[in-house]
Short mmCIF file of C-alpha atoms in Angstrom, two decimals:
data_model
loop_
_atom_site.label_atom_id
_atom_site.label_comp_id
_atom_site.label_asym_id
_atom_site.label_seq_id
_atom_site.Cartn_x
_atom_site.Cartn_y
_atom_site.Cartn_z
CA MET A 206 36.60 -30.27 -5.40
CA VAL A 207 35.49 -33.91 -7.08
CA VAL A 208 39.01 -35.45 -6.72
CA ILE A 209 39.45 -38.56 -9.55
CA GLY A 210 39.61 -42.09 -7.62
CA SER A 211 37.91 -39.80 -4.45
CA SER A 212 34.39 -40.22 -2.89
CA PRO A 213 32.94 -37.18 -3.92
CA ASN A 214 32.12 -34.05 -1.21
CA LEU A 215 28.15 -33.98 -0.92
CA SER A 216 28.66 -29.70 -0.66
CA SER A 217 30.50 -30.43 -3.99
CA LEU A 218 28.00 -32.35 -5.34
CA LYS A 219 24.98 -29.78 -4.45
CA TYR A 220 26.83 -26.88 -6.04
CA ILE A 221 27.55 -28.74 -9.26
CA ALA A 222 24.14 -29.58 -8.90
CA LEU A 223 23.37 -25.92 -8.55
CA ILE A 224 25.32 -24.84 -11.04
CA LEU A 225 24.77 -27.12 -13.94
CA PRO A 226 21.55 -25.63 -15.23
CA LEU A 227 23.14 -22.08 -15.12
CA LEU A 228 25.94 -23.72 -17.40
CA PHE A 229 23.52 -25.48 -19.71
CA THR A 230 21.41 -22.28 -20.54
CA ILE A 231 24.15 -19.98 -21.63
CA ILE A 232 25.96 -22.46 -23.56
CA TYR A 233 22.45 -23.19 -25.47
CA PHE A 234 22.20 -19.28 -25.30
CA TYR A 235 25.39 -18.66 -26.75
CA HIS A 236 24.35 -20.74 -29.79
CA HIS A 237 21.29 -19.45 -30.27
CA ARG A 238 22.01 -15.68 -29.90
CA PRO A 239 20.86 -13.07 -32.71
CA ALA A 240 22.40 -11.80 -35.14
CA LEU A 241 22.24 -7.57 -34.85
CA LEU A 242 18.78 -5.97 -35.90
CA ALA A 243 18.88 -4.58 -38.91
CA ASP A 244 17.08 -0.87 -39.13
CA GLU A 245 13.54 -1.91 -40.41
CA SER A 246 11.48 1.05 -39.83
CA THR A 247 11.95 4.89 -38.59
CA ARG A 248 12.15 4.35 -35.19
CA LEU A 249 14.99 5.73 -32.95
CA ARG A 250 17.31 3.17 -31.60
CA LEU A 251 19.85 4.31 -28.93
CA LEU A 252 21.63 1.72 -28.12
CA PRO A 253 25.44 2.55 -29.00
CA HIS A 254 26.88 -0.17 -27.15
CA THR A 255 24.73 -2.99 -28.66
CA PRO A 256 24.05 -4.94 -25.81
CA ASN A 257 22.39 -7.96 -27.66
CA ASP A 258 24.72 -10.55 -26.11
CA PHE A 259 24.15 -9.03 -22.74
CA TRP A 260 20.26 -9.68 -23.20
CA VAL A 261 20.64 -13.36 -24.09
CA GLU A 262 23.54 -13.77 -21.21
CA PHE A 263 20.74 -11.21 -18.42
CA PHE A 264 17.20 -14.24 -19.55
CA ALA A 265 19.64 -16.58 -19.34
CA ARG A 266 21.20 -15.73 -15.79
CA LEU A 267 17.36 -14.97 -14.18
CA GLU A 268 15.43 -18.09 -15.93
CA ALA A 269 18.22 -20.30 -14.69
CA VAL A 270 17.69 -19.51 -11.50
CA ARG A 271 13.85 -19.29 -11.10
CA PRO A 272 12.65 -20.61 -7.54
CA ASN A 273 11.70 -24.29 -7.43
CA ALA A 274 8.71 -23.08 -5.33
CA PRO A 275 4.99 -22.41 -5.67
CA PRO A 276 4.38 -18.99 -6.21
CA LEU A 277 3.43 -17.28 -3.08
CA ASN A 278 -0.58 -17.58 -2.20
CA PHE A 279 -1.84 -15.90 0.78
CA GLU A 280 -5.35 -13.56 1.11
CA GLN A 281 -4.31 -11.21 4.23
CA ARG A 282 -2.73 -7.93 3.56
CA ALA A 283 -0.48 -6.36 6.10
CA ASP A 284 -2.06 -3.07 7.08
CA ALA A 285 -1.10 0.59 5.85
CA VAL A 286 0.74 2.20 8.85
CA ASP A 287 2.51 5.25 8.83
CA TRP A 288 5.91 5.29 9.26
CA ARG A 289 7.36 7.18 12.78
CA PRO A 290 10.98 7.47 14.07
CA ASN A 291 9.65 5.68 17.35
CA PHE A 292 6.87 3.40 17.20
CA ASP A 293 6.27 -0.11 18.98
CA ARG A 294 4.83 -2.27 16.49
CA ALA A 295 5.91 -5.98 15.34
CA ARG A 296 6.88 -7.04 11.72
CA PRO A 297 4.02 -8.63 10.49
CA GLU A 298 4.46 -12.28 10.27
CA ILE A 299 1.26 -13.17 7.57
CA TRP A 300 3.26 -15.20 5.00
CA GLN A 301 3.99 -18.83 6.78
CA PRO A 302 5.55 -21.08 3.78
CA ASP A 303 6.94 -24.64 4.34
CA LYS A 304 10.72 -25.20 5.27
CA LYS A 305 10.95 -26.79 1.73
CA ASP A 306 9.54 -23.74 -0.15
CA VAL A 307 11.98 -21.84 1.52
CA ASN A 308 15.27 -23.87 1.41
CA ALA A 309 14.19 -23.48 -2.43
CA LEU A 310 14.26 -20.09 -2.75
CA ALA A 311 17.37 -19.68 -0.40
CA SER A 312 19.03 -22.14 -3.09
CA SER A 313 17.89 -19.62 -6.26
CA HIS A 314 19.05 -16.65 -4.21
CA ALA A 315 22.81 -18.26 -2.86
CA THR A 316 22.96 -19.50 -6.36
CA PHE A 317 22.23 -16.38 -8.07
CA ILE A 318 24.74 -14.24 -5.40
CA LYS A 319 27.56 -16.96 -5.91
CA THR A 320 27.16 -15.34 -10.04
CA LEU A 321 26.52 -11.91 -9.50
CA PRO A 322 30.06 -10.43 -9.23
CA ASP A 323 31.03 -12.20 -12.88
CA PHE A 324 27.49 -11.05 -14.19
CA ALA A 325 27.95 -7.31 -12.65
CA ARG A 326 31.39 -7.59 -14.84
CA HIS A 327 28.81 -7.96 -18.20
CA LEU A 328 26.49 -5.02 -17.54
CA PRO A 329 26.91 -2.79 -20.47
CA TYR A 330 26.82 1.53 -20.35
CA ASP A 331 29.25 4.54 -21.76
CA ALA A 332 31.63 5.43 -19.09
CA ASP A 333 30.70 8.75 -17.07
CA THR A 334 27.87 9.83 -18.92
CA THR A 335 24.76 10.85 -16.78
CA GLY A 336 20.82 11.30 -17.67
CA ILE A 337 17.22 10.50 -16.75
CA VAL A 338 15.35 7.32 -17.39
CA THR A 339 12.20 6.93 -17.57
CA THR A 340 9.78 4.56 -19.20
CA VAL A 341 6.44 4.29 -20.53
CA GLY A 342 3.70 2.72 -22.87
CA LYS A 343 0.58 3.57 -25.18
CA GLY A 344 -1.22 4.16 -22.10
CA ASN A 345 0.48 6.62 -20.15
CA PHE A 346 2.27 8.08 -22.94
CA GLY A 347 1.29 11.43 -22.60
CA GLN A 348 2.22 12.07 -19.37
CA VAL A 349 6.11 11.77 -20.44
CA ILE A 350 5.41 14.96 -22.43
CA THR A 351 5.13 16.59 -19.07
CA LEU A 352 7.69 15.02 -17.87
CA LEU A 353 9.91 16.22 -21.10
CA VAL A 354 8.47 19.65 -20.22
CA MET A 355 9.25 20.55 -16.76
CA THR A 356 12.37 19.08 -16.69
CA ARG A 357 13.30 21.44 -19.73
CA GLN A 358 11.49 24.60 -17.33
CA SER A 359 13.43 23.62 -14.44
CA GLY A 360 16.85 24.18 -16.24
CA SER A 361 18.07 20.72 -16.43
CA LYS A 362 20.36 19.92 -19.00
CA LEU A 363 20.90 16.01 -18.80
CA PRO A 364 19.50 14.17 -21.55
CA ILE A 365 17.10 11.70 -21.43
CA GLN A 366 15.93 8.02 -22.64
CA ILE A 367 12.51 6.90 -22.51
CA VAL A 368 12.14 2.88 -22.48
CA VAL A 369 8.96 2.38 -24.61
CA ASP A 370 7.19 -0.87 -23.37
CA SER A 371 4.63 -0.87 -25.71
CA SER A 372 4.08 1.56 -29.18
CA SER A 373 1.66 2.64 -31.73
CA VAL A 374 2.26 4.50 -34.93
CA TRP A 375 1.77 7.97 -33.13
CA ILE A 376 3.82 7.08 -30.44
CA ASP A 377 6.41 6.47 -33.41
CA ASN A 378 5.88 9.84 -34.61
CA LEU A 379 6.28 11.34 -31.44
CA CYS A 380 9.48 9.50 -30.76
CA ALA A 381 10.70 11.11 -34.37
CA ASN A 382 9.91 14.43 -34.08
CA LEU A 383 9.02 15.39 -30.98
CA VAL A 384 11.12 13.75 -28.37
CA PRO A 385 14.49 14.87 -30.11
CA HIS A 386 13.57 18.31 -29.63
CA TYR A 387 14.39 17.72 -25.40
CA ASN A 388 17.35 16.40 -25.71
CA ALA A 389 15.56 12.67 -25.04
CA VAL A 390 15.51 9.91 -27.43
CA CYS A 391 12.74 6.55 -27.32
CA ILE A 392 14.36 3.34 -26.75
CA TYR A 393 12.52 -0.05 -28.32
CA VAL A 394 14.46 -2.85 -26.32
CA GLU A 395 11.54 -5.00 -28.00
CA ASP A 396 12.50 -4.74 -30.88
CA ILE A 397 16.08 -6.55 -30.25
CA TRP A 398 14.36 -9.13 -28.01
CA ALA A 399 12.05 -9.92 -30.68
CA ARG A 400 14.78 -11.43 -32.58
CA LEU A 401 16.08 -13.79 -28.90
CA ASP A 402 15.25 -17.10 -28.73
CA PRO A 403 13.77 -18.48 -26.66
CA ALA A 404 12.14 -15.32 -26.10
CA PRO A 405 11.72 -13.25 -22.94
CA PRO A 406 8.54 -14.23 -21.33
CA LYS A 407 5.91 -10.74 -20.87
CA PHE A 408 6.55 -8.50 -18.23
CA ASP A 409 4.04 -6.78 -15.73
CA ARG A 410 3.94 -3.10 -16.26
CA PHE A 411 5.52 -2.54 -12.86
CA GLN A 412 8.37 -4.62 -14.21
CA TRP A 413 9.41 -2.24 -16.96
CA LYS A 414 11.11 0.04 -14.60
CA PHE A 415 14.58 -2.48 -14.09
CA LEU A 416 14.62 -3.11 -17.20
CA ALA A 417 14.56 0.37 -18.65
CA MET A 418 17.35 1.27 -15.95
CA VAL A 419 19.54 -1.89 -17.56
CA ALA A 420 18.69 -0.69 -21.09
CA SER A 421 19.91 2.65 -20.60
CA THR A 422 23.50 3.51 -21.62
CA PHE A 423 24.00 5.73 -18.90
CA GLN A 424 26.28 5.47 -16.15
CA ASN A 425 24.98 7.52 -13.63
CA ILE A 426 21.21 7.34 -13.64
CA LEU A 427 18.17 9.18 -12.48
CA PHE A 428 15.02 7.22 -13.23
CA LEU A 429 11.91 8.41 -12.64
CA ASP A 430 8.35 7.34 -13.34
CA ALA A 431 6.19 9.26 -16.16
CA ASP A 432 4.04 10.85 -13.74
CA ILE A 433 6.78 12.93 -12.24
CA ILE A 434 7.35 16.39 -12.11
CA MET A 435 10.17 18.80 -11.41
CA ALA A 436 10.00 21.55 -9.10
CA ASN A 437 13.88 22.26 -9.21
CA ASN A 438 16.70 21.65 -11.10
CA PRO A 439 18.24 17.89 -10.71
CA ASP A 440 21.16 18.44 -11.75
CA LYS A 441 22.85 19.31 -8.72
CA ILE A 442 22.74 15.50 -7.70
CA PHE A 443 24.89 14.58 -10.05
CA ALA A 444 27.97 17.91 -9.63
CA PRO A 445 31.01 17.18 -8.85
CA GLY A 446 31.80 16.03 -5.18
CA ALA A 447 27.80 16.64 -4.30
CA GLU A 448 26.64 14.19 -1.77
CA PRO A 449 25.22 11.63 -1.25
CA LEU A 450 26.17 10.66 -4.43
CA LYS A 451 29.90 10.60 -4.13
CA SER A 452 29.25 8.40 -0.87
CA THR A 453 27.21 6.01 -1.98
CA GLY A 454 26.51 6.19 -5.36
CA PHE A 455 22.73 4.97 -4.66
CA ILE A 456 19.83 7.11 -3.36
CA ALA A 457 15.84 6.38 -2.69
CA TRP A 458 13.43 8.78 -1.56
CA PRO A 459 10.67 7.19 1.23
CA ASP A 460 7.14 6.57 0.97
CA PHE A 461 4.55 7.11 3.68
CA TRP A 462 4.40 3.27 5.38
CA ALA A 463 6.10 1.11 7.99
CA ALA A 464 7.96 -1.79 6.38
CA SER A 465 5.34 -4.73 6.27
CA GLY A 466 7.75 -7.53 4.46
CA SER A 467 8.36 -11.08 6.20
CA LYS A 468 11.44 -11.35 8.00
CA ILE A 469 11.89 -14.68 5.93
CA PHE A 470 12.91 -12.89 3.27
CA TYR A 471 16.07 -11.81 5.07
CA HIS A 472 16.87 -15.54 6.14
CA VAL A 473 15.95 -16.36 1.97
CA ALA A 474 18.46 -13.92 1.30
CA GLY A 475 21.70 -15.25 3.14
CA GLY A 476 20.59 -15.28 6.87
CA ILE A 477 21.51 -11.35 7.29
CA PRO A 478 19.95 -8.96 10.13
CA VAL A 479 16.12 -8.58 10.19
CA PRO A 480 16.09 -4.83 9.58
CA GLN A 481 13.93 -2.80 12.93
CA ILE A 482 10.84 -1.35 11.70
CA THR A 483 12.19 1.89 13.15
CA ASP A 484 15.20 1.83 10.79
CA ARG A 485 13.50 3.64 8.19
CA ALA A 486 10.14 3.65 5.93
CA THR A 487 9.37 1.90 2.83
CA SER A 488 10.76 3.01 -0.16
CA GLU A 489 9.30 5.00 -2.87
CA SER A 490 10.28 4.25 -6.20
CA GLY A 491 9.21 6.56 -8.45
CA MET A 492 12.55 8.41 -8.38
CA ILE A 493 16.22 6.41 -7.79
CA VAL A 494 19.09 7.44 -8.30
CA LEU A 495 21.98 4.87 -9.06
CA ASP A 496 25.48 4.36 -10.61
CA LYS A 497 25.97 1.68 -12.57
CA ALA A 498 29.71 1.43 -12.46
CA ARG A 499 29.16 0.95 -8.36
CA HIS A 500 25.89 -0.60 -8.58
CA ALA A 501 25.83 -2.98 -10.92
CA ASP A 502 25.57 -5.90 -8.86
CA THR A 503 22.86 -3.80 -7.05
CA LEU A 504 20.58 -3.51 -10.23
CA LEU A 505 21.27 -6.96 -11.17
CA LEU A 506 20.20 -8.13 -7.57
CA ALA A 507 16.86 -5.66 -8.12
CA SER A 508 16.41 -7.46 -11.50
CA TYR A 509 16.18 -10.79 -9.55
CA TYR A 510 13.69 -9.60 -7.31
CA ASN A 511 11.92 -8.27 -9.75
CA TYR A 512 11.58 -10.50 -12.53
CA HIS A 513 10.82 -13.35 -9.41
CA GLY A 514 8.61 -10.32 -8.33
CA PRO A 515 5.00 -11.42 -9.89
CA SER A 516 5.63 -15.36 -8.14
CA HIS A 517 7.76 -14.63 -5.48
CA TYR A 518 9.51 -11.52 -4.16
CA MET A 519 6.85 -8.67 -4.18
CA ALA A 520 4.70 -10.34 -2.09
CA MET A 521 7.77 -11.60 0.04
CA LEU A 522 8.68 -7.80 0.51
CA SER A 523 5.53 -6.28 1.05
CA GLN A 524 3.15 -9.10 2.14
CA HIS A 525 0.09 -7.58 0.30
CA GLY A 526 0.82 -4.04 1.97
CA PRO A 527 0.31 -0.85 0.16
CA GLY A 528 2.07 0.01 -2.48
CA GLU A 529 3.37 -3.70 -3.60
CA GLY A 530 5.12 -4.07 -6.84
CA ASP A 531 8.73 -3.12 -7.55
CA LYS A 532 8.99 -0.30 -4.29
CA GLU A 533 11.16 -2.23 -1.81
CA THR A 534 12.96 -4.60 -4.54
CA PHE A 535 16.07 -1.81 -5.21
CA LEU A 536 16.95 -0.43 -1.81
CA GLN A 537 16.56 -3.72 -0.06
CA ALA A 538 18.92 -4.82 -3.14
CA ALA A 539 21.35 -2.59 -1.89
CA TYR A 540 20.84 -3.46 1.54
CA VAL A 541 21.14 -7.47 1.08
CA LEU A 542 24.27 -7.24 -0.49
CA GLU A 543 26.24 -5.08 2.12
CA GLU A 544 25.14 -6.88 4.76
CA LEU A 545 26.50 -10.39 2.93
CA ALA A 546 30.26 -8.66 2.36
CA LYS A 547 29.73 -7.88 5.87
CA LYS A 548 29.27 -11.49 6.62
CA GLY A 549 32.30 -12.16 4.14
CA SER A 550 29.88 -14.64 1.63
CA TYR A 551 29.72 -12.15 -0.76
CA PHE A 552 32.93 -10.02 -2.73
CA PRO A 553 31.31 -7.04 -4.65
CA PRO A 554 33.08 -6.28 -8.50
CA MET A 555 35.43 -3.55 -7.38
CA GLU A 556 36.75 -2.61 -10.50
CA TRP A 557 34.63 0.62 -10.69
CA THR A 558 37.75 1.79 -8.24
CA LYS A 559 40.07 1.96 -11.27
CA LEU A 560 37.81 4.15 -12.78
CA PRO A 561 39.20 8.50 -13.30
CA SER A 562 35.80 9.60 -11.78
CA ALA A 563 36.31 7.18 -8.64
CA LYS A 564 38.54 9.46 -6.91
CA GLY A 565 37.30 10.25 -3.43
CA GLN A 566 33.99 7.71 -4.35
CA LYS A 567 32.72 5.42 -2.05
CA LYS A 568 29.63 2.66 -2.12
CA GLY A 569 26.84 2.21 -0.61
CA PHE A 570 23.40 3.45 -0.32
CA TYR A 571 21.22 6.38 1.14
CA ASP A 572 17.53 6.35 1.59
CA VAL A 573 16.43 9.96 1.91
CA LYS A 574 14.98 11.35 5.62
CA LYS A 575 13.02 14.02 4.73
CA MET A 576 9.40 12.23 4.47
CA PRO A 577 7.27 13.02 2.02
CA VAL A 578 4.07 15.16 2.03
CA SER A 579 0.94 14.74 0.79
CA HIS A 580 -0.80 17.63 -1.20
CA GLY A 581 -4.03 17.65 -2.81
CA ARG A 582 -6.52 20.08 -3.96
CA SER A 583 -9.86 20.47 -1.78
CA ALA A 584 -13.41 21.06 -4.34
CA ASN A 585 -17.18 20.85 -2.84
CA GLY A 586 -16.62 19.53 0.12
CA LYS A 587 -14.06 16.97 -0.69
CA TRP A 588 -10.22 16.41 -1.02
CA ARG A 589 -8.25 14.69 -3.65
CA GLY A 590 -4.96 13.91 -3.50
CA MET A 591 -2.60 15.02 -6.23
CA PHE A 592 1.13 14.69 -5.65
CA MET A 593 3.65 14.05 -2.95
CA LYS A 594 6.72 15.88 -2.62
CA GLN A 595 9.85 14.77 -2.36
CA MET A 596 12.91 16.09 -1.21
CA ASP A 597 16.28 17.86 -2.75
CA PRO A 598 18.77 14.80 -1.52
CA VAL A 599 21.64 16.85 -1.51
CA GLU A 600 19.47 19.53 1.02
CA ASP A 601 18.71 16.17 3.43
CA TRP A 602 22.07 14.93 3.43
CA ARG A 603 22.93 18.69 4.39
CA ALA A 604 20.24 18.78 7.18
CA LEU A 605 21.38 15.19 8.14
CA GLN A 606 25.20 16.16 8.91
CA GLN A 607 24.39 19.46 10.47
CA ALA A 608 21.64 17.66 12.82
CA ALA A 609 24.11 14.74 13.39
CA LYS A 610 27.18 16.98 14.55
CA LYS A 611 24.55 19.16 16.30
CA ALA A 612 23.72 16.33 18.78
CA LYS A 613 26.82 14.39 18.78
CA HIS A 614 26.08 11.66 17.13
CA ARG A 615 28.12 8.97 16.07
CA ALA A 616 29.63 9.30 12.55
CA PRO A 617 29.46 6.00 9.71
CA ALA A 618 32.26 3.71 11.12
CA ASN A 619 35.14 2.91 8.74
CA THR A 620 34.27 -0.10 6.82
CA HIS A 621 37.69 -2.83 5.81
CA SER A 622 37.59 -0.42 2.47
CA PRO A 623 38.54 3.00 2.21
CA TYR A 624 35.65 2.71 -0.53
CA LEU A 625 32.81 1.35 1.39
CA PHE A 626 29.94 3.28 3.12
CA ASP A 627 28.83 2.01 6.54
CA SER A 628 25.25 2.54 5.32
CA SER A 629 23.99 0.97 8.57
CA TRP A 630 24.67 4.33 10.04
CA LEU A 631 21.67 5.93 8.29
CA SER A 632 19.27 3.46 10.71
CA THR A 633 20.18 5.19 13.96
CA VAL A 634 19.22 8.59 13.15
CA GLY A 635 15.67 8.60 13.28
CA ASN A 636 15.68 10.67 16.47
CA LEU A 637 17.52 13.44 15.19
CA THR A 638 15.43 16.67 14.30
CA LEU A 639 16.34 17.45 10.56
CA GLN A 640 16.21 21.67 9.34
CA HIS A 641 15.04 21.45 5.77
CA ASP A 642 14.92 24.24 3.36
CA GLN A 643 11.53 23.85 2.41
CA LYS A 644 11.70 25.83 -0.61
CA LYS A 645 14.17 22.51 -1.50
CA ILE A 646 11.58 20.13 -2.48
CA MET A 647 12.92 18.28 -5.73
CA PHE A 648 9.92 16.64 -6.75
CA PHE A 649 6.01 16.68 -7.51
CA HIS A 650 5.42 12.82 -7.66
CA HIS A 651 1.99 13.24 -9.32
CA ASN A 652 0.86 9.76 -8.55
CA GLY A 653 -2.73 10.80 -7.45
CA VAL A 654 -4.06 12.47 -10.98
CA LYS A 655 -1.38 11.57 -13.75
CA PRO A 656 -0.71 14.60 -15.59
CA ASP A 657 -1.38 13.39 -19.05
CA PHE A 658 -3.32 16.43 -20.25
CA SER A 659 -4.33 13.99 -23.80
CA ASP A 660 -7.28 12.61 -20.85
CA LEU A 661 -8.83 16.28 -20.54
CA VAL A 662 -10.77 15.21 -23.51
CA LYS A 663 -12.27 12.40 -20.97
CA SER A 664 -14.80 12.67 -17.92
CA ASN A 665 -13.75 12.05 -14.24
CA THR A 666 -9.70 12.58 -15.01
CA GLY A 667 -9.48 15.07 -11.72
CA LEU A 668 -6.97 17.29 -13.72
CA VAL A 669 -9.91 20.03 -13.66
CA GLU A 670 -12.88 20.41 -11.36
CA LYS A 671 -15.21 23.13 -10.98
CA ASP A 672 -16.85 24.96 -7.98
CA GLU A 673 -20.61 24.13 -7.52
CA LYS A 674 -21.27 27.64 -5.98
CA ASN A 675 -20.11 29.29 -8.84
CA GLY A 676 -19.90 27.33 -11.81
CA LYS A 677 -15.69 28.42 -11.70
CA LEU A 678 -13.38 25.71 -12.63
CA LEU A 679 -10.69 25.29 -10.31
CA ARG A 680 -7.03 25.71 -10.19
CA MET A 681 -5.39 21.79 -9.95
CA TRP A 682 -3.23 22.83 -6.69
CA GLY A 683 -5.54 25.00 -4.80
CA ASP A 684 -3.96 28.45 -3.62
CA PRO A 685 -0.97 29.21 -5.93
CA LYS A 686 0.97 31.32 -2.81
CA TRP A 687 2.32 28.08 -1.77
CA ILE A 688 3.87 27.27 -5.46
CA ILE A 689 5.35 30.97 -5.47
CA GLU A 690 6.79 30.84 -2.09
CA THR A 691 8.28 27.11 -2.83
CA THR A 692 9.63 27.60 -6.58
CA GLY A 693 9.96 31.05 -6.69
CA ARG A 694 7.17 31.18 -9.67
CA ASP A 695 3.43 29.41 -10.62
CA LEU A 696 5.20 26.20 -11.62
CA GLU A 697 1.57 25.81 -12.17
CA LYS A 698 0.77 27.94 -14.68
CA ILE A 699 3.82 27.02 -16.32
CA LEU A 700 2.79 23.13 -16.37
CA TRP A 701 -0.49 24.19 -18.82
CA LEU A 702 0.90 27.07 -20.44
CA SER A 703 4.07 24.69 -21.42
CA THR A 704 2.78 21.44 -22.25
CA MET A 705 -0.28 23.42 -24.02
CA GLU A 706 2.08 24.82 -26.25
CA VAL A 707 2.95 20.89 -27.20
CA TRP A 708 -0.29 19.96 -27.41
CA CYS A 709 -1.65 22.21 -29.65
CA ARG A 710 1.75 21.53 -32.22
CA LEU A 711 0.59 17.90 -32.32
CA ASP A 712 -0.06 16.82 -35.96
CA GLU A 713 -2.27 13.73 -34.33
CA ASP A 714 -5.79 13.59 -35.46
CA GLU A 715 -6.66 11.98 -32.29
CA PHE A 716 -5.49 14.79 -30.42
CA ASP A 717 -7.56 17.62 -32.11
CA ASP A 718 -9.89 17.82 -29.13
CA VAL A 719 -7.16 18.13 -26.44
CA CYS A 720 -5.36 21.59 -27.92
CA GLY A 721 -9.16 23.17 -27.44
CA THR A 722 -9.51 21.89 -24.47
CA MET A 723 -6.47 23.26 -22.67
CA SER A 724 -6.72 26.27 -24.52
CA GLU A 725 -10.16 26.75 -22.97
CA ILE A 726 -9.22 26.09 -19.55
CA TYR A 727 -6.35 28.13 -19.23
CA ASP A 728 -8.09 31.20 -20.52
CA GLU A 729 -11.07 31.01 -17.73
CA VAL A 730 -8.21 29.50 -14.91
CA TYR A 731 -4.52 31.08 -15.83
CA THR A 732 -5.33 34.36 -17.42
CA ASP A 733 -6.64 36.17 -14.78
CA ASN A 734 -3.64 36.25 -13.27
CA ASP A 735 -1.16 37.74 -15.84
#
């Protein structure tokens, strides 16, 4: 505290210098906050909590802590190395910044962390709601049709919110007339942002994930990339008492690669321990489970990393390694906050513990231990990757607990709070042998060939290929035997039939050829199996 008549303390002056820009920015945005948006079109808007004022605060806080350091600029790329529990590999040290830039980044991060508990208390959501969230735009809206259809084919009853990053007349028509039939709705956040002054920046496609999760009204979110196909019903993840959601509130899935983030990131983030490369693989952010009540601060810190990602944090967290983008921002946000809390330099908001649904719950994070398995199709002497198989997290938790008990591996340590889970325990289980039920695959992340059937009228999409020896079209996923053994049904055939029925009902001139093309392929490839 600065007392009148005394010499000001240097640390106090530094704190005031750091906080003043944020205060001025919030005051400015408060006096320029937008009026509620009128219904100017037939577009659907599902924002019952009308978080217009929150968006003002959201962008103000993120902009106020813009790092006073130049964008990361280096050309060398981290190697793509498959992750293994035990292997001798040092963390790559490619980014070599000036000390001045590191201090500027650390100052920005520390200022954001100081204001984070208060910021997290303002994150809007509808209590005790659960649903699926995705984000699409003009370039990939066809994928969300597949997502909707196959989610309902899995038996899931969860409502779905689609955050639209760019639109057109035909997308508006589908949002108004098709999407609601699947208990889904489109959210047009840019309609609300249009009234913000100053306007938010333009976002890259891969930055829309954090925006979609913030915009969603659900408390419990299953975020899915639009190119996900359900192999099984995901509703069990959110069943009362289901683990690992009950003990953590946050679930991430692994990618193939070893971590390649700079150790300097952990200095910037508050001087926390640098994880061992062997602790876990990098995360694959195509699917994320997050409870916004327990992890409002995690989501907002991930938003900070993403907002300043293209300039700083995405390269810092991957050093141009494989899949650089938002992939590491969410799990690392959870790790950072847990470690800062252990140091006593961060005190997470605990209002969520007063919710009726909080009984028996803890806060932490869980990274699925079953590594993804790549599946592809062989044709004409070439192999093409189609999708990644990702495990059911409920089954993964069961297999991990069973293996730990069998090996008499130490249990997670008790924390200073009954509401906190010791997620660091998860970095000690790499040598355990987990026995999963292989039929309990949850997701096919179809990122090798995008499941957008509107692309069938184009050439070289990879969705179909012809056998050069006999001239016959090949199945998309190869021999159906493994599909039936894994899922109990011919999921590929169901995928084609169910999505074809939708495309053939669409009253959109530009997609007339899609129905005919799908019908021809289906008749040639799948009807012989009836």
